[in-house]
Short mmCIF file of C-alpha atoms and ligand atoms in Angstrom, two decimals:
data_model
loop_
_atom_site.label_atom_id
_atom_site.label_comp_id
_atom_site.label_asym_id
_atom_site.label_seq_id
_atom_site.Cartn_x
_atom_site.Cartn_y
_atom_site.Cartn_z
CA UNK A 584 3.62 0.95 -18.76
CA UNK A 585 5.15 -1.78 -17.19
CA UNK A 586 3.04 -2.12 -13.95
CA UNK A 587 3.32 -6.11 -12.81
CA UNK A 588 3.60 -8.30 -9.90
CA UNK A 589 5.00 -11.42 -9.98
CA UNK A 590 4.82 -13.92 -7.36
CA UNK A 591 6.71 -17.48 -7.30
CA UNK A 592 7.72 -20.12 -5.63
CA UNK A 593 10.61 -22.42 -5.40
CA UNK A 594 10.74 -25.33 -6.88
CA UNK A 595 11.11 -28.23 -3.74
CA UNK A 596 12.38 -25.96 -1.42
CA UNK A 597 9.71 -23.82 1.01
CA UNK A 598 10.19 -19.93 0.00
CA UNK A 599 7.56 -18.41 -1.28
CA UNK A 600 8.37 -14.77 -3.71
CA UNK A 601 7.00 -11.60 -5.46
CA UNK A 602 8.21 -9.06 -7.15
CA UNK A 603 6.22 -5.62 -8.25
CA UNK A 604 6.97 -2.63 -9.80
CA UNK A 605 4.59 0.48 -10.80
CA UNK A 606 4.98 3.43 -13.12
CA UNK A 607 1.94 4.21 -14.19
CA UNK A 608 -0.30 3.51 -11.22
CA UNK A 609 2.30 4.97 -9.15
CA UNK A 610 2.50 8.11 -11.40
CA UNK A 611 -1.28 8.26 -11.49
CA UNK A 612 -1.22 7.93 -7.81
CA UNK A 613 0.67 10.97 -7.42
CA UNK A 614 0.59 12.97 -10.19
CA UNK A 615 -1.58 15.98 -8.71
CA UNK A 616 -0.09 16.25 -5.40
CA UNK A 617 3.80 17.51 -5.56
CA UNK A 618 5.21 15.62 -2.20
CA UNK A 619 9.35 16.67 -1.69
CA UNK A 620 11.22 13.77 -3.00
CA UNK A 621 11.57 11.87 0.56
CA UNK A 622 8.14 11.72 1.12
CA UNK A 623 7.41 10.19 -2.65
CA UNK A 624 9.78 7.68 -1.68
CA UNK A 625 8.38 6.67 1.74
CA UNK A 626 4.74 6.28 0.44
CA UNK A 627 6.36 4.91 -2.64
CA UNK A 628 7.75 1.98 -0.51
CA UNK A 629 4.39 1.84 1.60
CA UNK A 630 2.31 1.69 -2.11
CA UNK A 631 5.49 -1.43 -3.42
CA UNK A 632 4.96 -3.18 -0.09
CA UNK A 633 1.06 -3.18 0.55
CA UNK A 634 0.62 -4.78 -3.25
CA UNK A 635 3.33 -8.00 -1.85
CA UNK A 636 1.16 -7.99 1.28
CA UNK A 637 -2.16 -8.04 -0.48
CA UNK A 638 -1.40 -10.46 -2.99
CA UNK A 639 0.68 -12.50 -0.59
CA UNK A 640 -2.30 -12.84 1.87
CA UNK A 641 -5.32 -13.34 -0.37
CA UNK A 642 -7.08 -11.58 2.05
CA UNK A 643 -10.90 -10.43 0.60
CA UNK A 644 -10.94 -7.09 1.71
CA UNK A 645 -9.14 -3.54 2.06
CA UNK A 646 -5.50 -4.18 3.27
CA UNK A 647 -5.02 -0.44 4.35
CA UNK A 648 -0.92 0.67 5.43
CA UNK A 649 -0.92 3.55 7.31
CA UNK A 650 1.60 5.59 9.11
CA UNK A 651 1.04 8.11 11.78
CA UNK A 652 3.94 10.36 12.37
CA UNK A 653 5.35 12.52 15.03
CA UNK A 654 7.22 15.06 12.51
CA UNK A 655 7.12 16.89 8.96
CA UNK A 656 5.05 13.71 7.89
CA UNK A 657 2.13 13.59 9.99
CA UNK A 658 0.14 10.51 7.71
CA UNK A 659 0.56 8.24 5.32
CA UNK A 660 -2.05 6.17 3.87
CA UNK A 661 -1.78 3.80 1.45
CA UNK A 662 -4.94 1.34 0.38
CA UNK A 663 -5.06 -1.67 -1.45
CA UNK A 664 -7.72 -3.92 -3.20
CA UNK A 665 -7.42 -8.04 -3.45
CA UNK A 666 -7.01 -7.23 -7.20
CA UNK A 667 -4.45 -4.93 -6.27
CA UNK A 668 -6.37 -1.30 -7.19
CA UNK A 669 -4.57 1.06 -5.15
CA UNK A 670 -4.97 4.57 -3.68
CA UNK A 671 -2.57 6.70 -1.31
CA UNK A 672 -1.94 10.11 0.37
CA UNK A 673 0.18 11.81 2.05
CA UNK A 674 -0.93 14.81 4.59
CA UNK A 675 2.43 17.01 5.48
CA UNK A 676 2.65 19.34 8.54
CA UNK A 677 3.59 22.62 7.22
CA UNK A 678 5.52 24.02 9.80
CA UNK A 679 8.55 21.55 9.14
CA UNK A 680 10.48 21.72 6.27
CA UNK A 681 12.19 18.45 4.58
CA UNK A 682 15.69 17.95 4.04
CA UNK A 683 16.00 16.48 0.81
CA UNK A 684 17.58 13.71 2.65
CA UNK A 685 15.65 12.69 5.06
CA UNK A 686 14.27 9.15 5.99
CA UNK A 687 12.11 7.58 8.14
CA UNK A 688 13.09 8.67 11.08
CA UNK A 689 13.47 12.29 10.06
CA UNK A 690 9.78 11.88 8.15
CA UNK A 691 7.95 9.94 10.49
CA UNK A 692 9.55 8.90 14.05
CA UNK A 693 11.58 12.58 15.12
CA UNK A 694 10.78 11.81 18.95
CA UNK A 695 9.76 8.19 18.81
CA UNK A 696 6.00 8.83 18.55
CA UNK A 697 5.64 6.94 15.04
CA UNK A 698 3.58 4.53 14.64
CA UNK A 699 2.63 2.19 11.64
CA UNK A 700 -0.96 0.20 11.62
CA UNK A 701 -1.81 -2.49 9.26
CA UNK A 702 -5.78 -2.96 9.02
CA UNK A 703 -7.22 -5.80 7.12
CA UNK A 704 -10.77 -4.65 6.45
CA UNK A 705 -13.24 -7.55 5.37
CA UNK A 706 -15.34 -6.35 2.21
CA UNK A 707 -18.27 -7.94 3.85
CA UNK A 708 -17.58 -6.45 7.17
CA UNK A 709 -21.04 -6.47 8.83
CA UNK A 710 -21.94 -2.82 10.79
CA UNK A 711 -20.53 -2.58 13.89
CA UNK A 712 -18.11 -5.17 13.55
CA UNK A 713 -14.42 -4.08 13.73
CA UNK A 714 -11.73 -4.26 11.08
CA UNK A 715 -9.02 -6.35 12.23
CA UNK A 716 -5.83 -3.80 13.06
CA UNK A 717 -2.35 -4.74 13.99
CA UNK A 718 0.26 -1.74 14.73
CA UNK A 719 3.54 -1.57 14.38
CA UNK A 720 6.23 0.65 15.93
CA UNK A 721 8.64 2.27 13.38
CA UNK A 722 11.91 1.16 15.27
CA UNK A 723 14.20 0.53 12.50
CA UNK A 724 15.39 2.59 9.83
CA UNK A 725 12.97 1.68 6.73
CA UNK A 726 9.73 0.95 6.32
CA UNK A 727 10.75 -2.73 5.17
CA UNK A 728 12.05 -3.69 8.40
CA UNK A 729 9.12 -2.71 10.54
CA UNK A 730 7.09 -4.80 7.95
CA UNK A 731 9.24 -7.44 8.37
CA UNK A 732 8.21 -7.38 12.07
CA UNK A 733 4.80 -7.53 11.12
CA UNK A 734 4.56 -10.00 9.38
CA UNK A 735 7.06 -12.38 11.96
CA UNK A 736 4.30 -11.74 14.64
CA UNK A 737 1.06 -11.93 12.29
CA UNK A 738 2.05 -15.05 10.51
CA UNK A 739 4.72 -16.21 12.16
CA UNK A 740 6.50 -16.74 9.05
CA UNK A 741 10.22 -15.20 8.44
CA UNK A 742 9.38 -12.46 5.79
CA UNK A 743 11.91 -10.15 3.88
CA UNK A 744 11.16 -7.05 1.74
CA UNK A 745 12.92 -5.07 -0.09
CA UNK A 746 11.56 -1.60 -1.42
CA UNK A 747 12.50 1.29 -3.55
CA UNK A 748 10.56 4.07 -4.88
CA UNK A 749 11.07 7.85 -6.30
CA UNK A 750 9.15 9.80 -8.85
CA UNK A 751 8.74 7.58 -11.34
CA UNK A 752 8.88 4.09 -10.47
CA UNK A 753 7.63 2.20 -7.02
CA UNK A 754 8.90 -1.37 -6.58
CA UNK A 755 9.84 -4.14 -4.16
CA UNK A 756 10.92 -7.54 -3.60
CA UNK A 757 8.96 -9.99 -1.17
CA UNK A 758 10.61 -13.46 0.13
CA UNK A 759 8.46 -15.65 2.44
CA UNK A 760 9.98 -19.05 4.56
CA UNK A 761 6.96 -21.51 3.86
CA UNK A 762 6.41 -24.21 7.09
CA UNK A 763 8.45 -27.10 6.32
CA UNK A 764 5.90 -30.10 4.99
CA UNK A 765 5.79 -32.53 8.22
CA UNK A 766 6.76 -36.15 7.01
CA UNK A 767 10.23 -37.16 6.29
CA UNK A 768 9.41 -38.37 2.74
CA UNK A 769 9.01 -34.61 1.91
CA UNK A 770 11.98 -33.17 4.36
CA UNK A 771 14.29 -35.71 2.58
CA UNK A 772 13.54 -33.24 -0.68
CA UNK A 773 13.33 -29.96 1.00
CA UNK A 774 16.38 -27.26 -0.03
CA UNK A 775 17.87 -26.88 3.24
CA UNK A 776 19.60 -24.03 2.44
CA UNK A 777 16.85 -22.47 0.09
CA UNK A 778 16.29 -19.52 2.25
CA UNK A 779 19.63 -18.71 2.62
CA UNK A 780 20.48 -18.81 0.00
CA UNK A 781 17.71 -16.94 -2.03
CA UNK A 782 17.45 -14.16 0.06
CA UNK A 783 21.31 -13.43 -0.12
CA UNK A 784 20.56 -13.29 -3.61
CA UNK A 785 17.96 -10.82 -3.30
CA UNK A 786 20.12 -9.03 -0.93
CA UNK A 787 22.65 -8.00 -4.00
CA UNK A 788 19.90 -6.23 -5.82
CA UNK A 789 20.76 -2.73 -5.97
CA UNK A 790 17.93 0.09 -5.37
CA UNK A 791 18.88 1.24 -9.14
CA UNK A 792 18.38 -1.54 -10.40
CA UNK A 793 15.01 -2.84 -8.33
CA UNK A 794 13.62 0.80 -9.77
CA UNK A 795 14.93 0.30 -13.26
CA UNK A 796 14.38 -3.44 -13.99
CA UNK A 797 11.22 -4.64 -15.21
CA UNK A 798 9.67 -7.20 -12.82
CA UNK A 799 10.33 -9.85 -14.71
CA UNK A 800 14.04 -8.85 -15.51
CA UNK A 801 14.55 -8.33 -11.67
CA UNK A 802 13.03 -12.18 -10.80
CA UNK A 803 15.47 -13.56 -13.83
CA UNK A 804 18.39 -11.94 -12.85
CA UNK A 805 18.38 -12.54 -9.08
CA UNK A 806 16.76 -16.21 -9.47
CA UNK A 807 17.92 -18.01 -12.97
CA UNK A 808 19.92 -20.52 -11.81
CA UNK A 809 16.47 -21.50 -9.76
CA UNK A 810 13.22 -23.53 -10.73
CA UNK A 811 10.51 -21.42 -10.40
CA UNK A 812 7.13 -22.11 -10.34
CA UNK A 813 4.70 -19.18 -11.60
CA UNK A 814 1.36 -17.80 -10.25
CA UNK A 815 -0.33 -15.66 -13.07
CA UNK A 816 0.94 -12.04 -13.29
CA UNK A 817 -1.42 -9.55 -11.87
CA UNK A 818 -1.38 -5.79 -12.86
CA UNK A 819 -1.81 -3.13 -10.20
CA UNK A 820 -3.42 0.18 -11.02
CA UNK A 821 -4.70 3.60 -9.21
CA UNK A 822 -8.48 3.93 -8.59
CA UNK A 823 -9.94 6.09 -6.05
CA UNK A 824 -12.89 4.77 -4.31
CA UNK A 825 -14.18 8.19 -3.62
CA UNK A 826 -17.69 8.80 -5.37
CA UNK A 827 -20.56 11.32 -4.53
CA UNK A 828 -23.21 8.86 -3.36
CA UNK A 829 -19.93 8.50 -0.41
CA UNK A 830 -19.42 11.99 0.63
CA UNK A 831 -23.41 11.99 0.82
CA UNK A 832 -23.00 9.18 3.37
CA UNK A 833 -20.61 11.30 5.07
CA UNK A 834 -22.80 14.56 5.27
CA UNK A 835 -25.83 12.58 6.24
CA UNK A 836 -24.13 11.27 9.20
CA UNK A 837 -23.20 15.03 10.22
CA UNK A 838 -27.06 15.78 10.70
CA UNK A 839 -29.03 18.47 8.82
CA UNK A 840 -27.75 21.34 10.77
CA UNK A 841 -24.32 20.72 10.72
CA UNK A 842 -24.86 20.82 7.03
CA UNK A 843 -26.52 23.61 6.84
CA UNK A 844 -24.40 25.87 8.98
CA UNK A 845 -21.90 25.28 6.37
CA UNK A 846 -23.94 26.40 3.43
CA UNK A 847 -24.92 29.27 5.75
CA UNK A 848 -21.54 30.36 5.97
CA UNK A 849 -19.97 29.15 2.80
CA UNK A 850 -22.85 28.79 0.69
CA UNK A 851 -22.01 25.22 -0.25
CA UNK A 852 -20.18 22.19 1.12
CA UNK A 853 -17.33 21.67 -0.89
CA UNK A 854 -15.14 18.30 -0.20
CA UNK A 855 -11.45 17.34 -1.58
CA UNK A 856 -10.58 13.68 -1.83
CA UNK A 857 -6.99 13.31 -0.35
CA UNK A 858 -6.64 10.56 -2.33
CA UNK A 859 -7.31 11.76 -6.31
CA UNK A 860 -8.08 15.39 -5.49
CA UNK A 861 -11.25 15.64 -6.94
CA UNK A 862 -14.40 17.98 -5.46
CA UNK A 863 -17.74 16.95 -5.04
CA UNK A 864 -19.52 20.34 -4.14
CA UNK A 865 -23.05 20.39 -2.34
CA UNK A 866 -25.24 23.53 -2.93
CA UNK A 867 -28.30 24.47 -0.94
CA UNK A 868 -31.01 22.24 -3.36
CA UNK A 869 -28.37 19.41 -3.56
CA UNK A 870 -28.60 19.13 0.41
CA UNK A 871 -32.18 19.55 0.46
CA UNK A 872 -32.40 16.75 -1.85
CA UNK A 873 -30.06 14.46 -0.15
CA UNK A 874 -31.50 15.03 3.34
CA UNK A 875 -35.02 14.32 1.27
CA UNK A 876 -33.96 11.32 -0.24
CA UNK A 877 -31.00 9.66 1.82
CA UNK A 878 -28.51 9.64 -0.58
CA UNK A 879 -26.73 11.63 -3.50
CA UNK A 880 -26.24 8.39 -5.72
CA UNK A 881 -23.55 6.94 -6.22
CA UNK A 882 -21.79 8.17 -9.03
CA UNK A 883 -18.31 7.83 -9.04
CA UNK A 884 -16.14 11.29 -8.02
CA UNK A 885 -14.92 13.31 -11.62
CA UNK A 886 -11.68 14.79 -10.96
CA UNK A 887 -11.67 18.95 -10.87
CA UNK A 888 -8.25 20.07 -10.44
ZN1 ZN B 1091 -10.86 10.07 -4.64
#
């Protein structure tokens, strides 16, 4: 599988670059959940472009993308780790069908209701404190360009993305305008034109081709007359972070009888992950138990399809 991200920069001139493409994450990602072909490709771009934002921010935490939509897609959530692990759903309205053509606006933005929040969430976040969230509003026609926006205001660097996805394949292009070093000594050396120039370059890459190109194929064809200079490649890859010892959590914070007017009327609590589908199930003794003991350990979710 050729699942990579590579980030670059330029040799003496201030732009900053990554490139990533998934096919088995992505599949793995996906695999048990069917979403119409537009959606596939809307998460597919959220899953390309929240790997280039996690690796290009270094940030120790959850970056988490998520999209909350005023039409046939009502979320999108896509969840990525500094090593880039990543998880993502989908949750569809089913009273609107999908044309098979439909974008952003047609997914996600039908009366101008979308909106698109990017939370950084520390993994030593102390209780109580808040994650830090920025939100976005989905003017623009692709996902890329409100992430573009993002990024201007959060970093207040000039960011461009490019992103492709469909059933197979999940992939995008990420080229960052570095501050200019201060002192003249350094300006005297600095590519003026470096931005320019290299993101006209990425500009002629075709969707085709940014889903059928290897990473490293993509960053030697768009860049070889360049000097690069190579971070080490990192490998993204789907894991849930769902486990029983979680869902536990979850039912202990209900209360007891919350609980048990579910087993009362169901005769067990039964819970889906959104993200990897599988069931933990709670029966009468494992409730008793976990309201005995405080927790259901923390064994990690098996899939049950
Ligand atoms: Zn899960």
């Amino acid at each position: 599988m050729s699942d990579r991200l590579l980030k670059f920069t330029f040799h003496n001139a201030p732009v900053r670059g990554e490139v990533v493409r998934m096919e088995g994450a992505w599949q793995a990602m996906t695999e048990h959940h069917g979403y119409p072909a537009p959606v596939m490709r809307l998460l597919g771009e959220m899953t390309a472009a929240a790997a280039l934002l996690a690796s290009n921010i270094k940030f120790a935490g959850s970056l988490v993308i998520q999209i909350h939509g005023d039409g046939p897609v009502r979320l999108l959530v896509v969840e990525c780790q500094p090593d880039l692990r990543l998880r993502a759903t989908a949750k569809l309205d089913a009273d609107f069908t999908i044309d098979a053509g439909a974008g952003l606006r047609e997914l996600v933005n039908v009366s101008g209701q979308g909106r698109c929040a990017i939370t950084l969430d520390p993994s030593d976040r102390l209780p109580g404190q808040q994650p830090y969230q920025g939100i976005v509003s989905l003017h623009g026609d692709s996902i890329a360009q409100a992430l573009e926006n993002y990024m201007r205001q959060s970093e207040q660097l000039e960011s461009r993305l490019w992103l492709a996805a469909d059933d197979r394949f999940c992939a995008g292009v990420l080229l960052q305008k570095l501050p200019d070093a201060g002192d003249r000594a350094a300006l005297a050396n600095t590519d003026v034109d470096a931005w320019e120039r290299t993101t006209a370059l990425a500009a002629t890459l075709t969707v085709d081709e940014l889903l059928e190109l290897p990473a490293d194929t993509v960053t030697r064809r768009l860049f070889w007359q360049e000097r690069l200079d190579h971070y080490r490649p990192q490998v993204p890859r789907f894991e849930c972070r769902c486990s029983r010892g979680r869902i536990g959590r979850m039912l202990l914070s209900l209360g007891r009888a919350e609980v048990d007017s579910i087993i009362t009327e169901q005769g067990r609590v039964q819970v889906t992950c959104d993200f990897c589908n599988a069931r933990q199930e709670f029966d009468a003794i494992d409730v008793a138990q976990l309201f005995r003991t405080g927790s259901a350990g923390d064994v990690a979710a098996t899939a049950q399809h």
